[in-house]
PDB file of C-alpha atoms in Angstrom:
ATOM      1  CA  ILE W  23      -4.955   7.164  -6.915  1.00  0.00           C
ATOM      2  CA  GLY W  24      -6.192  10.243  -8.833  1.00  0.00           C
ATOM      3  CA  ASN W  25      -4.283  13.499  -8.104  1.00  0.00           C
ATOM      4  CA  PHE W  26      -1.929  11.758  -6.377  1.00  0.00           C
ATOM      5  CA  SER W  27      -0.360   9.921  -9.295  1.00  0.00           C
ATOM      6  CA  ASN W  28       1.365  13.018 -10.295  1.00  0.00           C
ATOM      7  CA  GLU W  29       3.142  12.972  -6.932  1.00  0.00           C
ATOM      8  CA  LEU W  30       4.186   9.510  -7.195  1.00  0.00           C
ATOM      9  CA  GLY W  31       7.841  10.604  -9.331  1.00  0.00           C
ATOM     10  CA  ASN W  32       9.035  12.577  -6.325  1.00  0.00           C
ATOM     11  CA  LEU W  33       8.247  10.663  -3.731  1.00  0.00           C
ATOM     12  CA  THR W  34      11.545   8.006  -4.581  1.00  0.00           C
ATOM     13  CA  PHE W  35      11.992   7.681  -0.624  1.00  0.00           C
ATOM     14  CA  PHE W  36       9.384   5.443  -0.201  1.00  0.00           C
ATOM     15  CA  THR W  37       9.904   2.061   0.777  1.00  0.00           C
ATOM     16  CA  THR W  38       6.512   0.430   0.863  1.00  0.00           C
ATOM     17  CA  PHE W  39       3.159   1.005  -1.074  1.00  0.00           C
ATOM     18  CA  ASN W  40      -0.240  -0.049  -0.107  1.00  0.00           C
ATOM     19  CA  ILE W  41      -3.349   0.121  -2.502  1.00  0.00           C
ATOM     20  CA  SER W  42      -5.056  -3.015  -2.013  1.00  0.00           C
ATOM     21  CA  GLY W  43      -9.034  -2.715  -2.091  1.00  0.00           C
ATOM     22  CA  TYR W  44      -8.851  -0.385  -5.060  1.00  0.00           C
ATOM     23  CA  LEU W  45     -11.657  -2.232  -6.904  1.00  0.00           C
ATOM     24  CA  SER W  46     -12.083   0.715  -9.201  1.00  0.00           C
ATOM     25  CA  LEU W  47      -8.159   1.040 -10.151  1.00  0.00           C
ATOM     26  CA  ILE W  48      -7.840   0.151 -13.900  1.00  0.00           C
ATOM     27  CA  SER W  49      -4.359   0.682 -14.630  1.00  0.00           C
ATOM     28  CA  LEU W  50      -0.949   1.429 -12.144  1.00  0.00           C
ATOM     29  CA  PRO W  51       0.449   5.072 -13.167  1.00  0.00           C
ATOM     30  CA  LYS W  52       4.127   4.887 -14.935  1.00  0.00           C
ATOM     31  CA  LYS W  53       5.452   7.340 -12.405  1.00  0.00           C
ATOM     32  CA  LEU W  54       4.894   4.497  -9.646  1.00  0.00           C
ATOM     33  CA  GLY W  55       8.345   3.384 -11.428  1.00  0.00           C
ATOM     34  CA  ASN W  56       9.423   5.952  -9.972  1.00  0.00           C
ATOM     35  CA  LEU W  57       9.610   4.235  -6.464  1.00  0.00           C
ATOM     36  CA  THR W  58      12.951   2.651  -6.716  1.00  0.00           C
ATOM     37  CA  SER W  59      13.706   2.294  -2.942  1.00  0.00           C
ATOM     38  CA  LEU W  60      10.470   0.312  -2.729  1.00  0.00           C
ATOM     39  CA  ASN W  61      10.740  -3.268  -0.720  1.00  0.00           C
ATOM     40  CA  MET W  62       7.082  -3.433  -0.048  1.00  0.00           C
ATOM     41  CA  PHE W  63       4.647  -3.390  -3.144  1.00  0.00           C
ATOM     42  CA  ASP W  64       0.940  -4.808  -2.393  1.00  0.00           C
ATOM     43  CA  ILE W  65      -2.034  -4.245  -4.815  1.00  0.00           C
ATOM     44  CA  SER W  66      -4.212  -7.694  -3.702  1.00  0.00           C
ATOM     45  CA  GLY W  67      -8.170  -6.994  -4.492  1.00  0.00           C
ATOM     46  CA  CYS W  68      -7.578  -4.517  -7.261  1.00  0.00           C
ATOM     47  CA  LEU W  69     -10.098  -6.147  -9.088  1.00  0.00           C
ATOM     48  CA  SER W  70     -10.480  -4.031 -11.984  1.00  0.00           C
ATOM     49  CA  LEU W  71      -6.598  -3.965 -13.001  1.00  0.00           C
ATOM     50  CA  THR W  72      -5.805  -5.977 -15.684  1.00  0.00           C
ATOM     51  CA  SER W  73      -1.866  -5.373 -16.159  1.00  0.00           C
ATOM     52  CA  LEU W  74       1.441  -5.095 -14.213  1.00  0.00           C
ATOM     53  CA  SER W  75       2.589  -3.097 -16.777  1.00  0.00           C
ATOM     54  CA  ASN W  76       6.356  -2.339 -17.228  1.00  0.00           C
ATOM     55  CA  ILE W  77       6.832  -0.676 -13.392  1.00  0.00           C
ATOM     56  CA  LEU W  78       8.532  -4.044 -12.143  1.00  0.00           C
ATOM     57  CA  ASP W  79      11.209  -3.020 -14.156  1.00  0.00           C
ATOM     58  CA  ASN W  80      12.213  -0.401 -11.408  1.00  0.00           C
ATOM     59  CA  PHE W  81      11.772  -2.156  -8.433  1.00  0.00           C
ATOM     60  CA  SER W  82      14.730  -4.329  -7.847  1.00  0.00           C
ATOM     61  CA  SER W  83      15.197  -3.648  -4.210  1.00  0.00           C
ATOM     62  CA  LEU W  84      11.822  -4.702  -3.652  1.00  0.00           C
ATOM     63  CA  THR W  85      11.252  -7.679  -0.920  1.00  0.00           C
ATOM     64  CA  SER W  86       7.845  -8.860  -0.785  1.00  0.00           C
ATOM     65  CA  LEU W  87       4.847  -8.348  -3.562  1.00  0.00           C
ATOM     66  CA  ASP W  88       1.264  -9.526  -3.099  1.00  0.00           C
ATOM     67  CA  ILE W  89      -0.957  -9.304  -5.425  1.00  0.00           C
ATOM     68  CA  ASN W  90      -3.687 -11.402  -4.121  1.00  0.00           C
ATOM     69  CA  GLU W  91      -7.489 -11.576  -5.407  1.00  0.00           C
ATOM     70  CA  TYR W  92      -6.241 -10.198  -8.849  1.00  0.00           C
ATOM     71  CA  LEU W  93      -8.935 -11.799 -10.691  1.00  0.00           C
ATOM     72  CA  SER W  94      -8.489 -10.059 -13.976  1.00  0.00           C
ATOM     73  CA  LEU W  95      -4.409 -11.218 -14.560  1.00  0.00           C
ATOM     74  CA  ILE W  96      -4.471 -14.176 -16.759  1.00  0.00           C
ATOM     75  CA  LEU W  97      -0.438 -13.910 -17.583  1.00  0.00           C
ATOM     76  CA  LEU W  98       2.327 -12.755 -14.668  1.00  0.00           C
ATOM     77  CA  PRO W  99       4.697  -9.932 -16.450  1.00  0.00           C
ATOM     78  CA  ASN W 100       7.911 -10.998 -18.430  1.00  0.00           C
ATOM     79  CA  GLU W 101       9.938  -8.307 -15.659  1.00  0.00           C
ATOM     80  CA  LEU W 102       8.536 -10.323 -12.811  1.00  0.00           C
ATOM     81  CA  GLY W 103      11.530 -12.553 -13.268  1.00  0.00           C
ATOM     82  CA  ASN W 104      13.756  -9.381 -12.898  1.00  0.00           C
ATOM     83  CA  LEU W 105      13.047  -9.133  -9.245  1.00  0.00           C
ATOM     84  CA  THR W 106      15.708 -11.331  -7.254  1.00  0.00           C
ATOM     85  CA  SER W 107      15.781  -9.491  -4.365  1.00  0.00           C
ATOM     86  CA  LEU W 108      12.464 -10.631  -3.767  1.00  0.00           C
ATOM     87  CA  THR W 109      11.941 -12.467  -0.776  1.00  0.00           C
ATOM     88  CA  THR W 110       8.310 -13.067  -0.305  1.00  0.00           C
ATOM     89  CA  PHE W 111       5.845 -13.576  -2.699  1.00  0.00           C
ATOM     90  CA  TYR W 112       2.401 -13.770  -2.309  1.00  0.00           C
ATOM     91  CA  ILE W 113      -0.345 -14.678  -5.122  1.00  0.00           C
ATOM     92  CA  LYS W 114      -3.545 -15.868  -4.211  1.00  0.00           C
ATOM     93  CA  GLY W 115      -7.378 -15.508  -5.845  1.00  0.00           C
ATOM     94  CA  PHE W 116      -6.861 -15.741  -9.354  1.00  0.00           C
ATOM     95  CA  SER W 117      -9.655 -16.986 -11.655  1.00  0.00           C
ATOM     96  CA  SER W 118      -7.598 -17.803 -14.527  1.00  0.00           C
ATOM     97  CA  LEU W 119      -3.635 -17.531 -14.001  1.00  0.00           C
ATOM     98  CA  ILE W 120      -1.204 -19.211 -16.001  1.00  0.00           C
ATOM     99  CA  LEU W 121       1.740 -20.029 -13.893  1.00  0.00           C
ATOM    100  CA  SER W 122       5.026 -19.834 -16.283  1.00  0.00           C
ATOM    101  CA  THR W 123       7.569 -21.153 -14.506  1.00  0.00           C
ATOM    102  CA  ASN W 124      10.179 -18.994 -16.634  1.00  0.00           C
ATOM    103  CA  LYS W 125       8.860 -15.650 -14.723  1.00  0.00           C
ATOM    104  CA  ILE W 126       9.458 -17.574 -11.101  1.00  0.00           C
ATOM    105  CA  GLY W 127      12.428 -19.174 -11.791  1.00  0.00           C
ATOM    106  CA  ASN W 128      14.950 -16.285 -10.764  1.00  0.00           C
ATOM    107  CA  PHE W 129      13.401 -16.010  -7.204  1.00  0.00           C
ATOM    108  CA  THR W 130      16.743 -17.676  -5.294  1.00  0.00           C
ATOM    109  CA  SER W 131      16.387 -15.102  -2.365  1.00  0.00           C
ATOM    110  CA  ILE W 132      12.827 -16.855  -1.918  1.00  0.00           C
ATOM    111  CA  THR W 133      12.167 -17.554   1.096  1.00  0.00           C
ATOM    112  CA  THR W 134       7.877 -17.563   1.302  1.00  0.00           C
ATOM    113  CA  PHE W 135       6.271 -18.401  -1.516  1.00  0.00           C
ATOM    114  CA  ASP W 136       2.016 -18.825  -1.038  1.00  0.00           C
ATOM    115  CA  ILE W 137      -0.157 -19.245  -3.867  1.00  0.00           C
ATOM    116  CA  ASN W 138      -3.763 -20.483  -4.022  1.00  0.00           C
ATOM    117  CA  ALA W 139      -4.751 -20.756  -7.960  1.00  0.00           C
ATOM    118  CA  TYR W 140      -7.851 -21.481 -10.232  1.00  0.00           C
ATOM    119  CA  SER W 141      -6.799 -23.576 -13.300  1.00  0.00           C
ATOM    120  CA  SER W 142      -7.716 -26.324 -16.142  1.00  0.00           C
ATOM    121  CA  ARG W 143      -4.066 -26.215 -16.775  1.00  0.00           C
ATOM    122  CA  LYS W 144      -1.197 -28.131 -15.386  1.00  0.00           C
ATOM    123  CA  LEU W 145       0.676 -25.675 -13.588  1.00  0.00           C
ATOM    124  CA  LEU W 146       4.399 -26.418 -13.470  1.00  0.00           C
ATOM    125  CA  LEU W 147       7.062 -26.125 -10.639  1.00  0.00           C
ATOM    126  CA  ASN W 148      10.222 -27.168 -11.576  1.00  0.00           C
ATOM    127  CA  GLU W 149      12.024 -24.051 -10.467  1.00  0.00           C
ATOM    128  CA  LEU W 150      10.931 -24.812  -7.345  1.00  0.00           C
ATOM    129  CA  SER W 151      14.750 -26.618  -7.082  1.00  0.00           C
ATOM    130  CA  ASN W 152      16.230 -23.182  -8.100  1.00  0.00           C
ATOM    131  CA  PHE W 153      14.504 -21.943  -4.788  1.00  0.00           C
ATOM    132  CA  THR W 154      17.237 -22.557  -2.014  1.00  0.00           C
ATOM    133  CA  SER W 155      16.182 -20.019   0.028  1.00  0.00           C
ATOM    134  CA  LEU W 156      12.768 -21.611   0.383  1.00  0.00           C
ATOM    135  CA  THR W 157      10.939 -22.381   3.919  1.00  0.00           C
ATOM    136  CA  THR W 158       7.334 -21.900   3.884  1.00  0.00           C
ATOM    137  CA  PHE W 159       5.648 -22.623   0.652  1.00  0.00           C
ATOM    138  CA  ASN W 160       1.796 -22.673   0.238  1.00  0.00           C
ATOM    139  CA  MET W 161       0.470 -24.531  -2.575  1.00  0.00           C
ATOM    140  CA  ILE W 162      -3.613 -25.052  -2.955  1.00  0.00           C
ATOM    141  CA  ILE W 163      -5.279 -25.810  -6.956  1.00  0.00           C
ATOM    142  CA  VAL W 164      -8.322 -26.398  -6.934  1.00  0.00           C
ATOM    143  CA  MET W 165      -8.762 -28.807 -10.795  1.00  0.00           C
ATOM    144  CA  PHE W 166     -12.396 -27.956 -12.375  1.00  0.00           C
ATOM    145  CA  LYS W 167     -12.610 -31.184 -14.338  1.00  0.00           C
ATOM    146  CA  HIS W 168     -16.167 -31.905 -13.723  1.00  0.00           C
ATOM    147  CA  LYS W 169     -19.099 -30.179 -15.205  1.00  0.00           C
ATOM    148  CA  ILE W 170     -22.155 -30.329 -12.610  1.00  0.00           C
ATOM    149  CA  ILE W 171     -25.409 -30.026 -14.508  1.00  0.00           C
ATOM    150  CA  ALA W 172     -28.755 -28.806 -12.438  1.00  0.00           C
ATOM    151  CA  LYS W 173     -31.692 -30.731 -12.974  1.00  0.00           C
TER     152      LYS W 173
END
């Protein structure tokens, strides 16, 4: 993002922000939190990114979040639970993500929830009953229970 991050504070009118495929992005600029009009945020394919930091606090109008192939992320941030306007959530391609349901339980407006995760822990989805607007739910979970030993 380089010098562009300095200008983010002035771009409060942005409604869509897509930085998918930015392989060398390590952290999100703090000024990204100034995009308070954001409706769609796509950070899929940012393989080096390790945290969503605390920028989600200001995204109260966010309706679509795409964080596919975010391989370094292990835990979803607590701020995710504050995205009560979220209608579409894509979260796929994680190698070790632990999905904590207390972070997604407030998604009462969600209509599309698409998750594909590799996990060695049981995925708890009790909060799905709170998703009263849910019309599309896709979930693929791959559990690795056996070691493969080459002979």
